[in-house]
Amino acid sequence: MIWIKICLLIVLWAMLIGSFITQNFTYMPIITLFVGLFFTLIAYDMYKRKAKRAFFYGIASVVIILFALFSF
């Protein structure tokens, strides 16, 4: 699970830095979807460990994914 998060963060940072360098922000909804997916993975990992903040990350991931879907 940790390797999936690391790979997702590398892809996310590469897309974000590339869009800031080129000043082309057409990929922002896709980057936002990746952020939502990252928050979903964190929520799932916290839910498996019975952490208290799993519900917060779950709600945050739903809000971020909905924000990304409505920005297309």
Short mmCIF file of C-alpha atoms in Angstrom, two decimals:
data_model
loop_
_atom_site.label_atom_id
_atom_site.label_comp_id
_atom_site.label_asym_id
_atom_site.label_seq_id
_atom_site.Cartn_x
_atom_site.Cartn_y
_atom_site.Cartn_z
CA MET A 1 0.00 0.00 0.00
CA ILE A 2 2.85 2.39 0.76
CA TRP A 3 4.33 1.92 -2.74
CA ILE A 4 1.01 2.83 -4.33
CA LYS A 5 0.91 6.04 -2.29
CA ILE A 6 4.51 6.90 -3.17
CA CYS A 7 3.95 6.31 -6.90
CA LEU A 8 0.74 8.34 -6.79
CA LEU A 9 2.53 11.21 -5.08
CA ILE A 10 5.36 11.15 -7.63
CA VAL A 11 2.88 11.30 -10.51
CA LEU A 12 0.90 14.01 -8.74
CA TRP A 13 3.96 16.18 -8.11
CA ALA A 14 5.23 15.69 -11.67
CA MET A 15 1.91 16.79 -13.15
CA LEU A 16 1.62 19.72 -10.76
CA ILE A 17 5.15 21.00 -11.37
CA GLY A 18 4.73 20.53 -15.12
CA SER A 19 1.54 22.55 -15.14
CA PHE A 20 3.15 25.34 -13.12
CA ILE A 21 6.21 25.46 -15.39
CA THR A 22 4.19 25.58 -18.61
CA GLN A 23 1.38 27.73 -17.14
CA ASN A 24 -1.07 25.22 -18.64
CA PHE A 25 -3.69 24.38 -16.04
CA THR A 26 -5.93 22.17 -18.17
CA TYR A 27 -4.85 19.11 -16.18
CA MET A 28 -5.99 20.52 -12.83
CA PRO A 29 -9.20 18.42 -12.67
CA ILE A 30 -7.12 15.28 -13.21
CA ILE A 31 -4.63 16.38 -10.55
CA THR A 32 -7.55 17.02 -8.19
CA LEU A 33 -8.87 13.51 -8.89
CA PHE A 34 -5.44 12.11 -7.99
CA VAL A 35 -5.50 14.09 -4.73
CA GLY A 36 -8.93 12.64 -3.97
CA LEU A 37 -7.65 9.15 -4.72
CA PHE A 38 -4.68 9.76 -2.43
CA PHE A 39 -7.01 10.85 0.38
CA THR A 40 -9.13 7.74 -0.25
CA LEU A 41 -6.07 5.52 0.12
CA ILE A 42 -5.16 7.28 3.36
CA ALA A 43 -8.72 6.84 4.66
CA TYR A 44 -8.71 3.14 3.79
CA ASP A 45 -5.36 2.63 5.48
CA MET A 46 -6.54 4.46 8.60
CA TYR A 47 -9.79 2.49 8.62
CA LYS A 48 -7.82 -0.75 8.59
CA ARG A 49 -5.80 0.44 11.58
CA LYS A 50 -8.96 1.63 13.40
CA ALA A 51 -7.71 5.22 13.56
CA LYS A 52 -10.00 8.04 14.62
CA ARG A 53 -9.41 10.30 11.62
CA ALA A 54 -10.47 7.76 8.98
CA PHE A 55 -13.94 9.28 8.76
CA PHE A 56 -12.47 12.76 8.19
CA TYR A 57 -10.25 11.55 5.35
CA GLY A 58 -13.17 9.63 3.84
CA ILE A 59 -15.40 12.71 3.79
CA ALA A 60 -12.53 14.88 2.53
CA SER A 61 -11.84 12.47 -0.32
CA VAL A 62 -15.50 12.47 -1.37
CA VAL A 63 -15.59 16.28 -1.34
CA ILE A 64 -12.34 16.54 -3.33
CA ILE A 65 -13.49 13.99 -5.92
CA LEU A 66 -16.86 15.74 -6.32
CA PHE A 67 -15.06 19.07 -6.71
CA ALA A 68 -12.87 17.55 -9.42
CA LEU A 69 -15.81 16.00 -11.26
CA PHE A 70 -17.76 19.26 -11.31
CA SER A 71 -14.75 21.18 -12.62
CA PHE A 72 -14.53 19.25 -15.91
#
